[in-house]
Amino acid sequence: MAGLRSDVLGVRRGKTGWRPPERRAAGEMCPSQWKHAFMVTSAVCVLVWVGMYNGGHTVYYPSGFSPKNSERTPLPCRPCQEHTNLAFVKVHKAGGTTVTCLLQRFGDLRNLSFVLPRKGINLGWPKQMSESDFLPSLTGEYNILVQHVVFNKTTIGSVMPKDTKYITTIREPFSHLKSVFNWYKLARVYRVLGKNPVGEFLKSPAMYEARRRDIIPSKTRNFMAFDLGFPVRTQSDNDSAIKEFISKMDEDFVLVIILEHLDESLVLLKRYLCWSLSDILYWRQNKRNYQYKGTKLTTKQKRIHQKWSNVDYALYNHFNATLWKKIEEQGPDFWEEVRHFEALHNDVMHFCQSSRSMLNIRVGASRWNEEFYVDSRYCAKLKLWSIHYLNYLRKRYYFQRVKMIKSKASVHHVSVQKRSHCFSGSNNATFTDRTASTLVDNMSTVPYTDDDIKKKRN
């Protein structure tokens, strides 16, 4: 009852349909508001009773599927074991915080060892990472790296296990520029006037950059490429160096997540790493609205920006096309899983935002996930900001360190049991030996259009 609005209960003064107690006592019918409140209260009571009857868990199914079809016997699948060693190269303003939180939750729930900065949120950035930048491992090895770092596989590989998988995120370069402009307040920094500072900046980007040569690295020119380890100050005009850089990234990264296609990228990541759908649920972080967010490029501005930030455009065009090639390899059930994930993600988000999160929900097994539960603790971790999660992981680290000192142990022993799964679509390049497909070699490198994606989904 406490969660119902006062106007629903009909207690707001002057509300149409409200009846004072003496008139109701005279035999007048109960107003519609009271009927509605009675029905809602009864439904809540039934919901709680069902939850108690089911061992304290309320049975709840995401929209789009029913108990009958969601709990059917899974189709034939290929068993695999989840991969827990990974390095996430967090690119600035490319959806990295959202993915970071997801990976922090994954590692936290399994008590994995993180590469934690000694202070701040960066691992040496904007310089190369060094041993003095992070806390020593208590277990003798690291499992996950998720903080801002300038990518260098040799440096990171000297810290992480040999079987580490590398992932990162990038986004469409112009939307990235707008986000960077807003986040770093570059209109004020570069003294750009007008209601559309990004458009004004693109009239003469070199002139505005010259006003602040002390800003290193450049936030407007090939910023994503800088984070990924490309020498932007010396090689941005070297086409062969750019091609070699992208080719090396193809070898080093198991997946480059495209922010504009986050759900598809995460489902693909889940298949590559043999994770469950519960592992890739996310809460969008740092999503902001600003005056020029919807600004479109003119033909001239686009040409200027493509030339100004040429490496970022080369990266995006290549890995956007590569994403769809990898999706094609997965078969038609990939889009069924994406739709299933979107429905599940939407319902879990609504649940965690509502007062119902004081209860538990059970998500039935499907072809793509095992049965799992969502409760208030899970929701709290889902919504936790990356910086707060980092502080929590640091506190956990120091607590374990004190415990080690008291027990006079040289290594903190942690029992990490890798989970095995058997999902439809788990037969992918990461877990099976595949030869190069002639279909893939002959595919067009042109990215899918929005219309193409809609056809695939439907």
Short mmCIF file of C-alpha atoms in Angstrom, two decimals:
data_model
loop_
_atom_site.label_atom_id
_atom_site.label_comp_id
_atom_site.label_asym_id
_atom_site.label_seq_id
_atom_site.Cartn_x
_atom_site.Cartn_y
_atom_site.Cartn_z
CA MET A 1 0.00 0.00 0.00
CA ALA A 2 2.82 2.41 0.82
CA GLY A 3 4.10 2.29 -2.73
CA LEU A 4 0.77 3.33 -4.28
CA ARG A 5 0.21 6.92 -5.32
CA SER A 6 -2.19 8.99 -3.21
CA ASP A 7 -4.32 9.85 -6.23
CA VAL A 8 -4.76 6.13 -6.97
CA LEU A 9 -5.98 5.63 -3.44
CA GLY A 10 -8.32 8.60 -3.85
CA VAL A 11 -7.13 10.57 -0.85
CA ARG A 12 -6.10 13.73 -2.65
CA ARG A 13 -8.36 16.67 -1.78
CA GLY A 14 -10.65 17.71 -4.60
CA LYS A 15 -10.00 14.52 -6.54
CA THR A 16 -12.91 13.61 -8.78
CA GLY A 17 -14.61 10.50 -7.40
CA TRP A 18 -13.40 11.01 -3.83
CA ARG A 19 -16.04 10.31 -1.17
CA PRO A 20 -15.86 11.32 2.51
CA PRO A 21 -16.31 8.50 5.08
CA GLU A 22 -19.84 9.54 6.06
CA ARG A 23 -21.06 9.31 2.45
CA ARG A 24 -19.43 5.94 1.97
CA ALA A 25 -21.06 4.74 5.20
CA ALA A 26 -24.42 5.77 3.75
CA GLY A 27 -24.18 2.92 1.28
CA GLU A 28 -22.59 4.59 -1.72
CA MET A 29 -20.51 2.36 -3.95
CA CYS A 30 -16.75 2.25 -3.44
CA PRO A 31 -15.08 4.60 -5.94
CA SER A 32 -12.98 3.19 -8.79
CA GLN A 33 -9.79 4.31 -7.10
CA TRP A 34 -10.48 2.10 -4.08
CA LYS A 35 -11.38 -0.80 -6.34
CA HIS A 36 -8.08 -0.36 -8.15
CA ALA A 37 -6.16 -0.18 -4.86
CA PHE A 38 -7.89 -3.34 -3.62
CA MET A 39 -6.98 -5.20 -6.81
CA VAL A 40 -3.35 -4.05 -6.70
CA THR A 41 -3.04 -4.96 -3.01
CA SER A 42 -4.51 -8.40 -3.66
CA ALA A 43 -2.09 -8.95 -6.53
CA VAL A 44 0.88 -7.97 -4.35
CA CYS A 45 -0.26 -10.38 -1.63
CA VAL A 46 -0.55 -13.20 -4.16
CA LEU A 47 2.89 -12.29 -5.55
CA VAL A 48 4.49 -12.45 -2.11
CA TRP A 49 2.67 -15.70 -1.28
CA VAL A 50 3.88 -17.30 -4.50
CA GLY A 51 7.41 -16.14 -3.70
CA MET A 52 7.23 -17.74 -0.25
CA TYR A 53 5.79 -20.90 -1.72
CA ASN A 54 8.71 -21.11 -4.15
CA GLY A 55 11.36 -21.00 -1.46
CA GLY A 56 11.42 -17.21 -1.15
CA HIS A 57 11.77 -16.49 -4.86
CA THR A 58 9.07 -14.92 -6.98
CA VAL A 59 8.63 -16.68 -10.28
CA TYR A 60 9.10 -14.07 -12.98
CA TYR A 61 9.61 -14.44 -16.70
CA PRO A 62 10.93 -11.71 -19.01
CA SER A 63 8.57 -10.50 -21.71
CA GLY A 64 8.72 -12.38 -24.98
CA PHE A 65 8.82 -15.89 -23.63
CA SER A 66 6.75 -18.07 -21.32
CA PRO A 67 7.57 -20.86 -18.86
CA LYS A 68 6.50 -23.36 -21.49
CA ASN A 69 9.04 -22.35 -24.11
CA SER A 70 11.78 -20.90 -21.90
CA GLU A 71 12.27 -24.01 -19.79
CA ARG A 72 12.18 -26.54 -22.58
CA THR A 73 15.04 -28.98 -22.99
CA PRO A 74 17.94 -27.07 -24.61
CA LEU A 75 18.73 -27.89 -28.22
CA PRO A 76 21.93 -29.80 -28.98
CA CYS A 77 24.91 -27.64 -28.09
CA ARG A 78 28.65 -27.71 -27.70
CA PRO A 79 29.92 -27.73 -24.09
CA CYS A 80 32.62 -25.24 -23.14
CA GLN A 81 34.32 -23.77 -20.09
CA GLU A 82 34.13 -20.07 -19.35
CA HIS A 83 37.23 -17.97 -19.93
CA THR A 84 38.23 -15.79 -16.97
CA ASN A 85 41.55 -14.20 -17.99
CA LEU A 86 40.96 -11.02 -19.98
CA ALA A 87 42.33 -7.53 -20.54
CA PHE A 88 39.93 -4.77 -21.46
CA VAL A 89 41.59 -1.76 -23.09
CA LYS A 90 39.28 1.02 -21.97
CA VAL A 91 39.05 3.66 -24.70
CA HIS A 92 37.96 7.10 -23.49
CA LYS A 93 34.32 8.08 -24.24
CA ALA A 94 33.54 4.92 -26.21
CA GLY A 95 31.19 3.12 -23.83
CA GLY A 96 34.13 1.77 -21.85
CA THR A 97 32.68 2.53 -18.41
CA THR A 98 29.56 0.48 -19.11
CA VAL A 99 31.65 -2.52 -20.17
CA THR A 100 34.08 -1.98 -17.28
CA CYS A 101 31.26 -2.27 -14.74
CA LEU A 102 30.10 -5.47 -16.41
CA LEU A 103 33.60 -6.97 -16.20
CA GLN A 104 34.10 -5.78 -12.62
CA ARG A 105 30.89 -7.57 -11.61
CA PHE A 106 31.96 -10.72 -13.47
CA GLY A 107 35.32 -10.83 -11.67
CA ASP A 108 33.92 -9.84 -8.30
CA LEU A 109 31.30 -12.59 -8.27
CA ARG A 110 34.09 -15.12 -8.97
CA ASN A 111 36.63 -13.55 -6.60
CA LEU A 112 39.11 -13.05 -9.44
CA SER A 113 42.31 -11.02 -9.14
CA PHE A 114 42.24 -7.52 -10.70
CA VAL A 115 45.10 -5.32 -11.87
CA LEU A 116 44.29 -2.39 -9.55
CA PRO A 117 45.87 1.09 -9.84
CA ARG A 118 47.80 2.14 -6.76
CA LYS A 119 45.97 5.45 -6.93
CA GLY A 120 43.50 7.14 -9.25
CA ILE A 121 41.74 5.26 -12.03
CA ASN A 122 44.49 4.88 -14.65
CA LEU A 123 47.25 2.34 -15.18
CA GLY A 124 50.02 4.71 -16.25
CA TRP A 125 47.86 6.47 -18.84
CA PRO A 126 48.74 8.58 -20.86
CA LYS A 127 52.15 6.90 -20.55
CA GLN A 128 52.87 3.20 -20.89
CA MET A 129 51.96 1.08 -17.88
CA SER A 130 54.78 0.16 -15.51
CA GLU A 131 55.02 -2.07 -12.43
CA SER A 132 54.86 0.95 -10.13
CA ASP A 133 51.37 1.80 -11.39
CA PHE A 134 49.50 -1.18 -9.92
CA LEU A 135 49.18 -3.16 -6.71
CA PRO A 136 50.98 -6.52 -6.50
CA SER A 137 48.79 -9.58 -6.86
CA LEU A 138 47.92 -11.39 -3.65
CA THR A 139 47.30 -14.67 -5.47
CA GLY A 140 50.49 -14.69 -7.53
CA GLU A 141 48.69 -13.89 -10.79
CA TYR A 142 46.13 -11.56 -12.32
CA ASN A 143 42.88 -12.45 -14.08
CA ILE A 144 41.34 -9.17 -15.19
CA LEU A 145 42.56 -5.73 -16.29
CA VAL A 146 39.88 -3.10 -16.95
CA GLN A 147 41.29 0.38 -16.23
CA HIS A 148 42.48 3.07 -18.66
CA VAL A 149 45.79 1.99 -20.16
CA VAL A 150 47.73 2.70 -23.36
CA PHE A 151 47.66 -0.65 -25.13
CA ASN A 152 50.95 -2.42 -25.53
CA LYS A 153 50.63 -6.19 -25.72
CA THR A 154 54.20 -6.81 -24.64
CA THR A 155 53.78 -4.72 -21.49
CA ILE A 156 50.34 -6.05 -20.58
CA GLY A 157 51.32 -9.59 -21.56
CA SER A 158 54.18 -9.50 -19.05
CA VAL A 159 51.58 -9.03 -16.29
CA MET A 160 48.65 -11.11 -17.51
CA PRO A 161 48.51 -14.92 -18.11
CA LYS A 162 49.43 -16.26 -21.55
CA ASP A 163 45.84 -17.25 -22.36
CA THR A 164 44.50 -13.73 -21.75
CA LYS A 165 41.86 -12.54 -24.23
CA TYR A 166 42.02 -8.88 -25.28
CA ILE A 167 38.90 -6.81 -25.93
CA THR A 168 38.13 -3.12 -26.39
CA THR A 169 35.38 -0.72 -27.50
CA ILE A 170 35.25 1.93 -30.22
CA ARG A 171 32.47 4.11 -31.61
CA GLU A 172 31.56 6.17 -34.68
CA PRO A 173 34.24 8.92 -34.75
CA PHE A 174 31.96 11.96 -35.06
CA SER A 175 29.72 10.86 -32.18
CA HIS A 176 32.96 10.25 -30.27
CA LEU A 177 34.12 13.80 -31.00
CA LYS A 178 30.83 15.26 -29.70
CA SER A 179 31.06 13.18 -26.53
CA VAL A 180 34.69 14.22 -25.98
CA PHE A 181 33.82 17.88 -26.59
CA ASN A 182 31.11 17.72 -23.95
CA TRP A 183 33.00 15.65 -21.35
CA TYR A 184 36.25 17.65 -21.44
CA LYS A 185 34.45 20.99 -21.96
CA LEU A 186 36.58 21.66 -25.03
CA ALA A 187 34.43 24.57 -26.23
CA ARG A 188 35.69 26.51 -23.22
CA VAL A 189 39.22 25.09 -23.39
CA TYR A 190 39.65 26.03 -27.06
CA ARG A 191 37.52 29.18 -26.75
CA VAL A 192 35.08 28.02 -29.44
CA LEU A 193 32.05 30.31 -29.74
CA GLY A 194 28.52 29.57 -30.98
CA LYS A 195 25.65 27.20 -30.22
CA ASN A 196 27.31 24.44 -32.24
CA PRO A 197 30.92 24.43 -30.99
CA VAL A 198 31.76 21.13 -32.72
CA GLY A 199 30.71 22.47 -36.12
CA GLU A 200 32.63 25.67 -35.46
CA PHE A 201 35.71 23.68 -34.40
CA LEU A 202 35.65 21.65 -37.63
CA LYS A 203 35.94 24.81 -39.72
CA SER A 204 39.59 24.96 -38.67
CA PRO A 205 40.57 22.20 -36.20
CA ALA A 206 44.32 22.80 -36.52
CA MET A 207 43.90 26.45 -35.58
CA TYR A 208 41.94 25.62 -32.42
CA GLU A 209 44.35 22.84 -31.43
CA ALA A 210 47.26 25.27 -31.75
CA ARG A 211 45.73 27.36 -28.96
CA ARG A 212 46.45 24.58 -26.46
CA ARG A 213 49.54 22.66 -27.50
CA ASP A 214 49.98 21.63 -23.86
CA ILE A 215 47.04 19.18 -24.10
CA ILE A 216 48.66 15.79 -24.69
CA PRO A 217 47.33 13.62 -26.15
CA SER A 218 44.98 15.47 -28.46
CA LYS A 219 41.37 14.86 -27.44
CA THR A 220 40.03 15.62 -30.92
CA ARG A 221 42.45 13.91 -33.30
CA ASN A 222 42.71 10.10 -33.35
CA PHE A 223 42.04 9.89 -29.63
CA MET A 224 40.76 6.31 -29.81
CA ALA A 225 43.83 5.24 -31.81
CA PHE A 226 46.07 6.78 -29.14
CA ASP A 227 44.46 4.68 -26.40
CA LEU A 228 44.95 1.58 -28.55
CA GLY A 229 48.68 2.24 -28.83
CA PHE A 230 49.05 3.94 -32.21
CA PRO A 231 51.80 6.63 -32.37
CA VAL A 232 49.42 9.39 -33.50
CA ARG A 233 51.91 12.25 -33.25
CA THR A 234 54.36 10.74 -35.75
CA GLN A 235 52.46 8.23 -37.89
CA SER A 236 48.95 9.61 -38.47
CA ASP A 237 49.76 10.41 -42.11
CA ASN A 238 51.51 7.10 -42.79
CA ASP A 239 49.00 4.85 -44.59
CA SER A 240 51.18 1.74 -44.42
CA ALA A 241 51.68 2.20 -40.67
CA ILE A 242 47.91 2.54 -40.21
CA LYS A 243 47.22 -0.66 -42.17
CA GLU A 244 49.89 -2.55 -40.23
CA PHE A 245 48.46 -1.27 -36.94
CA ILE A 246 44.93 -2.44 -37.78
CA SER A 247 46.23 -5.81 -38.99
CA LYS A 248 48.08 -6.30 -35.69
CA MET A 249 44.95 -5.38 -33.73
CA ASP A 250 43.06 -8.04 -35.70
CA GLU A 251 45.56 -10.59 -34.37
CA ASP A 252 45.69 -9.32 -30.79
CA PHE A 253 42.01 -8.70 -30.00
CA VAL A 254 39.43 -11.46 -29.79
CA LEU A 255 36.72 -8.82 -30.22
CA VAL A 256 36.43 -5.08 -30.78
CA ILE A 257 33.05 -4.04 -29.38
CA ILE A 258 31.16 -1.47 -31.47
CA LEU A 259 29.23 0.87 -29.19
CA GLU A 260 26.45 1.48 -31.72
CA HIS A 261 25.84 -2.29 -31.71
CA LEU A 262 26.51 -3.00 -28.06
CA ASP A 263 23.96 -5.80 -27.58
CA GLU A 264 25.13 -7.71 -30.64
CA SER A 265 28.76 -7.26 -29.56
CA LEU A 266 28.08 -8.51 -26.03
CA VAL A 267 26.20 -11.59 -27.23
CA LEU A 268 29.16 -12.35 -29.49
CA LEU A 269 31.55 -11.82 -26.56
CA LYS A 270 29.43 -14.14 -24.43
CA ARG A 271 29.77 -16.85 -27.06
CA TYR A 272 33.51 -16.34 -27.52
CA LEU A 273 34.24 -16.48 -23.77
CA CYS A 274 31.62 -19.14 -22.94
CA TRP A 275 29.75 -16.90 -20.52
CA SER A 276 26.09 -16.87 -19.55
CA LEU A 277 23.58 -14.13 -20.42
CA SER A 278 23.54 -13.09 -16.75
CA ASP A 279 27.23 -12.17 -17.13
CA ILE A 280 26.64 -9.63 -19.91
CA LEU A 281 23.68 -7.75 -18.41
CA TYR A 282 24.68 -4.11 -18.06
CA TRP A 283 23.60 -0.73 -16.74
CA ARG A 284 24.45 2.20 -19.02
CA GLN A 285 27.00 4.52 -17.41
CA ASN A 286 27.88 8.14 -18.22
CA LYS A 287 25.01 8.55 -20.69
CA ARG A 288 24.46 12.30 -20.99
CA ASN A 289 22.40 14.74 -22.99
CA TYR A 290 23.83 18.02 -24.24
CA GLN A 291 22.81 20.76 -26.63
CA TYR A 292 24.73 19.64 -29.71
CA LYS A 293 24.39 15.86 -29.24
CA GLY A 294 22.05 15.57 -32.22
CA THR A 295 24.19 17.73 -34.49
CA LYS A 296 24.72 16.28 -37.98
CA LEU A 297 27.76 16.74 -40.16
CA THR A 298 27.56 18.61 -43.44
CA THR A 299 29.35 17.00 -46.39
CA LYS A 300 32.22 19.46 -46.03
CA GLN A 301 32.52 18.94 -42.27
CA LYS A 302 32.54 15.17 -42.68
CA ARG A 303 35.34 15.40 -45.22
CA ILE A 304 37.34 17.65 -42.87
CA HIS A 305 36.79 15.36 -39.87
CA GLN A 306 37.68 12.20 -41.83
CA LYS A 307 40.96 13.81 -42.79
CA TRP A 308 41.60 15.23 -39.31
CA SER A 309 40.88 11.97 -37.44
CA ASN A 310 41.79 9.54 -40.23
CA VAL A 311 43.14 6.71 -38.04
CA ASP A 312 39.98 6.60 -35.93
CA TYR A 313 37.86 6.39 -39.07
CA ALA A 314 40.06 3.60 -40.45
CA LEU A 315 39.70 1.70 -37.16
CA TYR A 316 35.94 2.10 -37.03
CA ASN A 317 35.29 1.21 -40.66
CA HIS A 318 37.42 -1.92 -40.41
CA PHE A 319 36.15 -3.30 -37.10
CA ASN A 320 32.53 -2.39 -37.78
CA ALA A 321 32.74 -4.50 -40.93
CA THR A 322 34.63 -7.22 -39.05
CA LEU A 323 31.90 -7.40 -36.40
CA TRP A 324 29.30 -8.34 -39.01
CA LYS A 325 31.59 -10.94 -40.56
CA LYS A 326 31.93 -12.57 -37.15
CA ILE A 327 28.17 -12.44 -36.64
CA GLU A 328 27.62 -14.13 -40.01
CA GLU A 329 29.79 -17.01 -38.80
CA GLN A 330 27.44 -17.61 -35.87
CA GLY A 331 24.42 -18.72 -37.88
CA PRO A 332 20.74 -17.64 -37.80
CA ASP A 333 20.16 -18.48 -34.12
CA PHE A 334 22.45 -15.57 -33.22
CA TRP A 335 19.62 -13.10 -33.89
CA GLU A 336 17.23 -15.19 -31.82
CA GLU A 337 19.66 -14.93 -28.92
CA VAL A 338 20.03 -11.16 -29.41
CA ARG A 339 16.24 -10.70 -29.24
CA HIS A 340 16.10 -12.96 -26.19
CA PHE A 341 18.89 -10.97 -24.51
CA GLU A 342 17.26 -7.61 -25.30
CA ALA A 343 13.96 -8.76 -23.75
CA LEU A 344 15.75 -10.15 -20.69
CA HIS A 345 17.91 -7.03 -20.33
CA ASN A 346 14.91 -4.71 -20.60
CA ASP A 347 12.93 -6.59 -17.93
CA VAL A 348 15.84 -6.85 -15.50
CA MET A 349 16.46 -3.10 -15.88
CA HIS A 350 12.81 -2.35 -15.08
CA PHE A 351 12.90 -4.75 -12.15
CA CYS A 352 16.05 -3.21 -10.66
CA GLN A 353 14.59 0.29 -11.03
CA SER A 354 11.33 -0.60 -9.31
CA SER A 355 10.39 -1.23 -5.70
CA ARG A 356 9.90 -4.86 -6.66
CA SER A 357 13.67 -5.34 -6.38
CA MET A 358 13.16 -6.10 -2.68
CA LEU A 359 11.90 -9.46 -3.95
CA ASN A 360 13.83 -12.05 -5.95
CA ILE A 361 13.08 -13.07 -9.50
CA ARG A 362 13.89 -16.31 -11.22
CA VAL A 363 14.80 -16.35 -14.89
CA GLY A 364 14.09 -19.75 -16.42
CA ALA A 365 16.62 -21.68 -18.46
CA SER A 366 16.67 -21.25 -22.23
CA ARG A 367 18.80 -22.28 -25.18
CA TRP A 368 21.21 -19.49 -24.28
CA ASN A 369 21.23 -19.33 -20.49
CA GLU A 370 20.91 -21.47 -17.43
CA GLU A 371 18.39 -20.62 -14.74
CA PHE A 372 19.52 -17.74 -12.53
CA TYR A 373 18.15 -15.38 -9.92
CA VAL A 374 18.13 -11.61 -9.72
CA ASP A 375 17.82 -10.03 -6.29
CA SER A 376 18.52 -6.67 -4.64
CA ARG A 377 22.20 -7.55 -4.19
CA TYR A 378 22.57 -8.33 -7.88
CA CYS A 379 20.75 -5.09 -8.78
CA ALA A 380 23.06 -3.11 -6.49
CA LYS A 381 26.15 -4.51 -8.21
CA LEU A 382 24.55 -3.99 -11.62
CA LYS A 383 23.99 -0.28 -10.94
CA LEU A 384 27.28 0.39 -9.15
CA TRP A 385 29.37 3.07 -10.82
CA SER A 386 32.78 2.02 -12.08
CA ILE A 387 34.69 4.34 -9.73
CA HIS A 388 32.72 3.01 -6.74
CA TYR A 389 33.32 -0.56 -7.87
CA LEU A 390 37.05 0.21 -8.13
CA ASN A 391 37.06 1.59 -4.57
CA TYR A 392 35.20 -1.51 -3.37
CA LEU A 393 37.73 -3.81 -5.07
CA ARG A 394 40.60 -1.88 -3.50
CA LYS A 395 39.02 -2.25 -0.04
CA ARG A 396 38.57 -5.97 -0.68
CA TYR A 397 42.22 -6.18 -1.72
CA TYR A 398 43.49 -4.52 1.46
CA PHE A 399 41.18 -6.62 3.63
CA GLN A 400 42.62 -9.78 2.06
CA ARG A 401 46.15 -8.40 2.47
CA VAL A 402 45.64 -7.81 6.20
CA LYS A 403 44.23 -11.31 6.48
CA MET A 404 47.36 -12.67 4.77
CA ILE A 405 49.68 -10.79 7.13
CA LYS A 406 47.83 -12.06 10.20
CA SER A 407 47.97 -15.64 8.97
CA LYS A 408 51.62 -15.21 7.90
CA ALA A 409 50.79 -16.55 4.46
CA SER A 410 52.89 -15.63 1.44
CA VAL A 411 50.01 -16.06 -1.01
CA HIS A 412 46.29 -15.44 -0.64
CA HIS A 413 44.64 -18.69 -1.67
CA VAL A 414 41.40 -18.23 -3.58
CA SER A 415 39.24 -21.05 -4.83
CA VAL A 416 38.17 -20.14 -8.36
CA GLN A 417 35.99 -22.72 -10.03
CA LYS A 418 35.49 -22.15 -13.73
CA ARG A 419 31.93 -22.81 -14.78
CA SER A 420 31.07 -25.06 -17.67
CA HIS A 421 28.18 -24.32 -19.99
CA CYS A 422 26.38 -25.93 -22.87
CA PHE A 423 24.65 -23.28 -24.96
CA SER A 424 23.34 -23.09 -28.47
CA GLY A 425 25.83 -21.21 -30.62
CA SER A 426 28.83 -21.90 -28.42
CA ASN A 427 30.70 -23.51 -31.33
CA ASN A 428 32.75 -20.46 -32.22
CA ALA A 429 36.26 -19.52 -33.26
CA THR A 430 37.53 -19.29 -29.69
CA PHE A 431 36.69 -22.84 -28.66
CA THR A 432 36.95 -24.83 -31.87
CA ASP A 433 39.53 -25.15 -34.60
CA ARG A 434 38.14 -23.45 -37.66
CA THR A 435 39.75 -22.98 -41.03
CA ALA A 436 39.27 -19.81 -43.03
CA SER A 437 35.87 -19.85 -44.68
CA THR A 438 35.58 -18.96 -48.34
CA LEU A 439 32.25 -17.39 -47.49
CA VAL A 440 33.98 -14.98 -45.11
CA ASP A 441 36.79 -14.24 -47.55
CA ASN A 442 34.29 -13.33 -50.24
CA MET A 443 32.00 -11.25 -48.04
CA SER A 444 31.68 -7.56 -48.67
CA THR A 445 33.58 -5.36 -46.24
CA VAL A 446 30.83 -2.75 -46.34
CA PRO A 447 29.14 -2.50 -42.91
CA TYR A 448 25.47 -3.42 -42.61
CA THR A 449 22.98 -0.60 -42.82
CA ASP A 450 20.22 -0.11 -40.26
CA ASP A 451 17.75 -1.65 -42.74
CA ASP A 452 19.96 -4.73 -43.08
CA ILE A 453 20.09 -5.14 -39.30
CA LYS A 454 16.30 -4.85 -39.01
CA LYS A 455 15.88 -7.59 -41.63
CA LYS A 456 18.29 -9.83 -39.73
CA ARG A 457 16.45 -9.27 -36.45
CA ASN A 458 13.07 -9.98 -38.01
#
